[in-house]
Tab-separated table of C-alpha atoms in Angstrom:
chain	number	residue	atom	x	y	z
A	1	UNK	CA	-17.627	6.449	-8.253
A	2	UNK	CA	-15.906	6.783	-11.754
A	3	UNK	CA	-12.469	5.164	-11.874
A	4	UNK	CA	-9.042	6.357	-13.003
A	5	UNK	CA	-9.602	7.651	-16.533
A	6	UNK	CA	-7.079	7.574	-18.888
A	7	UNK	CA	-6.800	8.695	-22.611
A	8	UNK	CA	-6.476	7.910	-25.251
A	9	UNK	CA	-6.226	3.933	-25.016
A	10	UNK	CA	-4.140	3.296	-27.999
A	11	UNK	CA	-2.244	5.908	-29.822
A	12	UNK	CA	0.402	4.760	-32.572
A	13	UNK	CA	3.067	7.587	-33.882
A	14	UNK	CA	6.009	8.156	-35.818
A	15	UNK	CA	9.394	8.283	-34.302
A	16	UNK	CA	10.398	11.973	-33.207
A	17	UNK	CA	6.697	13.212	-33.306
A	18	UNK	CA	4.993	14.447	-30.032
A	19	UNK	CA	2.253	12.487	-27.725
A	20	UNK	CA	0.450	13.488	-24.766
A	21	UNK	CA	-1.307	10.898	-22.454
A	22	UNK	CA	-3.984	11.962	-20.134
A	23	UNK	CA	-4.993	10.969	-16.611
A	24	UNK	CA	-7.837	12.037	-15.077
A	25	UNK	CA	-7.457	10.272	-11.221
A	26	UNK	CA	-10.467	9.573	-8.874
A	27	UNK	CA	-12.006	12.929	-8.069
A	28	UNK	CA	-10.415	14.052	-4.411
A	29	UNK	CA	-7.434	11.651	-4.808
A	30	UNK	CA	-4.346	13.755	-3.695
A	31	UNK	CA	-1.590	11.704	-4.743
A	32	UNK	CA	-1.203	11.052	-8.687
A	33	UNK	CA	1.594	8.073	-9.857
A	34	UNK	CA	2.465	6.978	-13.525
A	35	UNK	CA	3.954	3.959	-14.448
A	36	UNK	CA	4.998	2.611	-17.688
A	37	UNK	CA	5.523	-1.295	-18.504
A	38	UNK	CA	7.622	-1.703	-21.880
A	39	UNK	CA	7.275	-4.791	-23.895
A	40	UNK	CA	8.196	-7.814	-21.838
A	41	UNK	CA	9.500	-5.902	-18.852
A	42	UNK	CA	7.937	-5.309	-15.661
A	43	UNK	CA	5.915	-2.116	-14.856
A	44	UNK	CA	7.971	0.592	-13.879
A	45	UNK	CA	7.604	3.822	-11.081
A	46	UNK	CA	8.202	7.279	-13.275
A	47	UNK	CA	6.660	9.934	-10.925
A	48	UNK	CA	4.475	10.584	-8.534
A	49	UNK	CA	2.219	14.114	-7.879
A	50	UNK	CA	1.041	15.495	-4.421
A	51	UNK	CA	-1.882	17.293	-5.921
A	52	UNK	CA	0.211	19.477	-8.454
A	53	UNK	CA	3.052	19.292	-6.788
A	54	UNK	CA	6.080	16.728	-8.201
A	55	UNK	CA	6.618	14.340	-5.176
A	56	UNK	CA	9.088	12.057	-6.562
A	57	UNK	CA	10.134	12.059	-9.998
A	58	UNK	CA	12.826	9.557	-9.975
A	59	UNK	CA	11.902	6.715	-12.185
A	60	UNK	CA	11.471	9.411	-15.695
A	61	UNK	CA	13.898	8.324	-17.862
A	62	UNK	CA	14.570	11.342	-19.815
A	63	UNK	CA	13.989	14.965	-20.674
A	64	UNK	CA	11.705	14.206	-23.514
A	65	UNK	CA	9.171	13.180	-20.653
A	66	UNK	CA	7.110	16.080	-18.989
A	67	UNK	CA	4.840	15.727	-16.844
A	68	UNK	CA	2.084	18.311	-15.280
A	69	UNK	CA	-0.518	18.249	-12.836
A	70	UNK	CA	-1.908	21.781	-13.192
A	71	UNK	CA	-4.814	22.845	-10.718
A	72	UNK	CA	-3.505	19.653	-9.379
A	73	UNK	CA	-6.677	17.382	-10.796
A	74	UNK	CA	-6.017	15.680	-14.220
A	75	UNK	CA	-2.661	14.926	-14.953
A	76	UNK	CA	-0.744	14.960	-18.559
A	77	UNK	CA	2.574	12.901	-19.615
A	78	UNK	CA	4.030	14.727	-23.130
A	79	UNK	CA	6.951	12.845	-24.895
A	80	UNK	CA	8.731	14.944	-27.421
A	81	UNK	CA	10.007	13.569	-29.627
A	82	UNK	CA	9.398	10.091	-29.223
A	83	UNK	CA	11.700	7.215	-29.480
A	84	UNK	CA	10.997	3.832	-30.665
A	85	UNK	CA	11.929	2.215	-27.496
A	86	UNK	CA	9.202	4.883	-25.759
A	87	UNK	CA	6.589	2.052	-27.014
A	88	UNK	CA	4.908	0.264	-23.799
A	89	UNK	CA	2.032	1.021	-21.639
A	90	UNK	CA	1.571	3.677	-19.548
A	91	UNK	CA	-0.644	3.162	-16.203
A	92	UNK	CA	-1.776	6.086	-14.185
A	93	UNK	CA	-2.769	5.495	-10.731
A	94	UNK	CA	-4.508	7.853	-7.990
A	95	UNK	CA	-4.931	6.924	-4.445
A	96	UNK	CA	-6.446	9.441	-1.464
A	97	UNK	CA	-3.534	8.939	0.849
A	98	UNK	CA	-0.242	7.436	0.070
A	99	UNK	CA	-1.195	3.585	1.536
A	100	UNK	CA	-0.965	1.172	-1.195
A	101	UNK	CA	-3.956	-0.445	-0.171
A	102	UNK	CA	-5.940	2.811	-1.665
A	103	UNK	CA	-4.144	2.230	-5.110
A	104	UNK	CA	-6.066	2.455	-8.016
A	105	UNK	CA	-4.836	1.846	-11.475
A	106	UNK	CA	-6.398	3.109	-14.984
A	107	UNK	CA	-6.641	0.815	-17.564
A	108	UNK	CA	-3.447	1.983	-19.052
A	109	UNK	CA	-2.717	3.738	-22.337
A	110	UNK	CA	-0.719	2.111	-25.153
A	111	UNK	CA	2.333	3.818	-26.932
A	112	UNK	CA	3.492	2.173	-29.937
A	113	UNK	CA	6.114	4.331	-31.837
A	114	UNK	CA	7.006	3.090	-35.440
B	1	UNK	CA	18.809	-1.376	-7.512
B	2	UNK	CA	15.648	-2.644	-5.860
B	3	UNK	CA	14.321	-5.719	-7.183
B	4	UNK	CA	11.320	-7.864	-7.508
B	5	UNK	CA	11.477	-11.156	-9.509
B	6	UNK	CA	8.663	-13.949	-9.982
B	7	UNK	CA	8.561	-16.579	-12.363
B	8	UNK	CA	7.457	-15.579	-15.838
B	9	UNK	CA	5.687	-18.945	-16.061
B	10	UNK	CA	3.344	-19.520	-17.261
B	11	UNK	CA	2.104	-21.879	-14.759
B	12	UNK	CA	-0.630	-24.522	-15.586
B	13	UNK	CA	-2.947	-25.734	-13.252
B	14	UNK	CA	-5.849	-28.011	-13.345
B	15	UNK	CA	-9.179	-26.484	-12.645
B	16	UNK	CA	-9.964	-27.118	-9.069
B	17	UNK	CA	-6.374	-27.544	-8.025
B	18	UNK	CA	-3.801	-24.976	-6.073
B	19	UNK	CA	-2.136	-22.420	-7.457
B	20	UNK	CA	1.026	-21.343	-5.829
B	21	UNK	CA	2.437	-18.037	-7.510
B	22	UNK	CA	5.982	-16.711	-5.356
B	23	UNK	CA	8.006	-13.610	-5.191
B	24	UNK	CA	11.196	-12.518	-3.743
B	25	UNK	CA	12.260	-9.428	-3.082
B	26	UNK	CA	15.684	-7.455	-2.651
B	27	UNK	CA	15.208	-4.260	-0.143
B	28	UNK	CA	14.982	-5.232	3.489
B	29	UNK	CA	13.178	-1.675	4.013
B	30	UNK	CA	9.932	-3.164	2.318
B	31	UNK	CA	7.224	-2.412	4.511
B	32	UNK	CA	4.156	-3.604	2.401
B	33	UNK	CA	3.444	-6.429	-0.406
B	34	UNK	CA	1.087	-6.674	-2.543
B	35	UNK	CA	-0.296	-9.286	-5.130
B	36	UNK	CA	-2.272	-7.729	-8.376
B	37	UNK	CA	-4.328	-9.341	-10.789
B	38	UNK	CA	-4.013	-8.383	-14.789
B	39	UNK	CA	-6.299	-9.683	-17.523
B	40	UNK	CA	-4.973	-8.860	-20.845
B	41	UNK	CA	-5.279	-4.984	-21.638
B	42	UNK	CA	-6.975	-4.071	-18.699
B	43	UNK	CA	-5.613	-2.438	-15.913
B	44	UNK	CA	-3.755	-4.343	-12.616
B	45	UNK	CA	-6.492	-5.093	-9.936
B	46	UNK	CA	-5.481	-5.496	-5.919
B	47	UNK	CA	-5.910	-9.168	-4.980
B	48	UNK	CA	-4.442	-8.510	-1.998
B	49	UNK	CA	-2.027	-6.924	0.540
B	50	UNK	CA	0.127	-7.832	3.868
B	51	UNK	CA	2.398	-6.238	5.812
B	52	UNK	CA	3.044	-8.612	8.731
B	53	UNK	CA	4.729	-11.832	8.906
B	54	UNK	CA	2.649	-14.790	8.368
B	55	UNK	CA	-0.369	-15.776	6.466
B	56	UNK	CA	-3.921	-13.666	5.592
B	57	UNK	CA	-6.722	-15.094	3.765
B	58	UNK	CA	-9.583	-13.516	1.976
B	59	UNK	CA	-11.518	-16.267	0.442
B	60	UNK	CA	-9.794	-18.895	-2.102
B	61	UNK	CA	-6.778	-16.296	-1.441
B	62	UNK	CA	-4.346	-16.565	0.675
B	63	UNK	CA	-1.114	-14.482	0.763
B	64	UNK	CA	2.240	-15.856	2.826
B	65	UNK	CA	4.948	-13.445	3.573
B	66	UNK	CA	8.193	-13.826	5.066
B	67	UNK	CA	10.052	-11.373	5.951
B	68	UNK	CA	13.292	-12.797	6.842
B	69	UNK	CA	13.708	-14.963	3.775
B	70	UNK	CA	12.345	-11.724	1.611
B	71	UNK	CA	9.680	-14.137	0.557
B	72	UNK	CA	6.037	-13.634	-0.675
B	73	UNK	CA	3.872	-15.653	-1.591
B	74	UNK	CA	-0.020	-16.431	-2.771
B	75	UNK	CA	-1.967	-19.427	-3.114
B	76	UNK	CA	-5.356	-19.487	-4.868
B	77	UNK	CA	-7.605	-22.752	-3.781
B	78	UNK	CA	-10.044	-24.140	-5.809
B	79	UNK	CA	-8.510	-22.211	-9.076
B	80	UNK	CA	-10.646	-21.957	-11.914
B	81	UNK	CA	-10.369	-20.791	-15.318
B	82	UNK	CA	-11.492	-17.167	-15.010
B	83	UNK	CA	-8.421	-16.771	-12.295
B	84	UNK	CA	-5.778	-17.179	-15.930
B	85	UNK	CA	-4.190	-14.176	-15.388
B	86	UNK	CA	-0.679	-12.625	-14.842
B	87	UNK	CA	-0.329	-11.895	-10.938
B	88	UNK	CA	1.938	-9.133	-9.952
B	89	UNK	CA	3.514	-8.956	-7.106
B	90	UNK	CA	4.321	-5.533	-5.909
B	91	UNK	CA	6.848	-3.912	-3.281
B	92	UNK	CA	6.043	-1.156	-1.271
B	93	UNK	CA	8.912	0.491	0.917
B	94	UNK	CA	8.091	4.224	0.539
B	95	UNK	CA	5.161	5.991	-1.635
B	96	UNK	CA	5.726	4.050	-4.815
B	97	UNK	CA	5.493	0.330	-5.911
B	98	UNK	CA	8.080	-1.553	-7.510
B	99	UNK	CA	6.718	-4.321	-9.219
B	100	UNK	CA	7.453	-7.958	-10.678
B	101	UNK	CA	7.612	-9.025	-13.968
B	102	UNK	CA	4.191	-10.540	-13.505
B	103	UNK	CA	3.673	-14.813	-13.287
B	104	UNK	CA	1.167	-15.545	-16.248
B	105	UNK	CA	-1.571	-18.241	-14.493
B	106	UNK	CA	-3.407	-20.369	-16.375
B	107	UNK	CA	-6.017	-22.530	-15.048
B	108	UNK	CA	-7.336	-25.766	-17.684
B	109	UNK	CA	-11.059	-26.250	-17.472
């Protein structure tokens, strides 16, 4: 069973340009999170999808952060325009039902904006 | 605000020896803790999880929670040096986790 896929691994912009992130979750996993961990804080909640539906989307820290879930399979996160302090890592995770135990993580994509 | 801390560490241990990594958290509502192993750059791994008071072991791990003291806790026996590592340790009170700061573990051959 492939993992949760995400893309691309690194990507390094200029402030107030434009960068979508990609998740593509486990294939029948309902429930869609991202996270984000910025440099030497702890990994942070930003929204979760119910198949393409916005669940919760009480951790996003701004308007320049939109997320979609169309057809409710792969998932994208756009930040326009980025900020500096948008650098970090951003996790996606997928699980089948909302236990944590069914959790799993992508290997994360990094943001650095210079 | 709910909260999760852990020790930043890091915290050396001799190969062979215990490891005891802890975590306190803030919301009383927590129903479910979980510990999760990151290497450098690659994604958090589940270690383990607990939801009742007391102590559950799954091989060298074993995972102590707490409840009234808003304590959790895991202990890795026999460490060795592939278990250097930051462990999170992760809060679950509704559908989303709300992590630690992470405890970086390393273990001295």
């Amino acid at each position: 069973e492939a993992g949760v896929t995400q893309f691309p691994s690194h990507s390094v912009i200029e402030k107030g340009q434009t960068v979508t992130l990609r998740c593509d979750p486990i294939s029948g996993h309902d429930n869609l999170y991202w996270y984000r961990r910025v440099m030497g804080k702890e990994i942070k909640f930003l929204l979760h999808f119910v198949k393409e539906s916005k669940q919760d989307e009480s951790g996003m820290p701004n308007n320049r952060f939109l997320a979609e879930r169309t057809g409710g399979t792969y998932s994208t996160l756009k930040v326009q325009p980025a900020e500096l302090e948008d650098s970090g890592v951003y996790f996606c995770a997928s699980s089948l039902v909302g236990t944590g135990r069914s959790y799993t993580f992508g290997s994360g994509t990094r943001l650095t904006v210079v | 605000q709910k909260e999760v801390e852990q020790n930043s560490g890091p915290l050396s241990v001799p190969e062979g020896a215990i490891a005891s990594l802890n975590c306190t958290y803030s919301d009383r509502g927590s129903q479910s803790f979980f510990w999760y192993r990151q290497y450098s750059g690659k994604s958090p791994e589940l270690i383990m999880f607990i939801y009742s008071n007391g102590d559950k072991e799954d091989g060298r791990f074993t995972a102590q929670l707490n409840k009234a003291s808003q304590y959790v806790s895991l202990l890795i026996r026999d460490s060795q040096p592939s278990d250097s590592a930051t462990y999170l340790c992760a809060v679950k009170g509704g559908q989303n986790f709300v992590f630690g700061p992470g405890t970086r573990l390393s273990v001295l051959p």
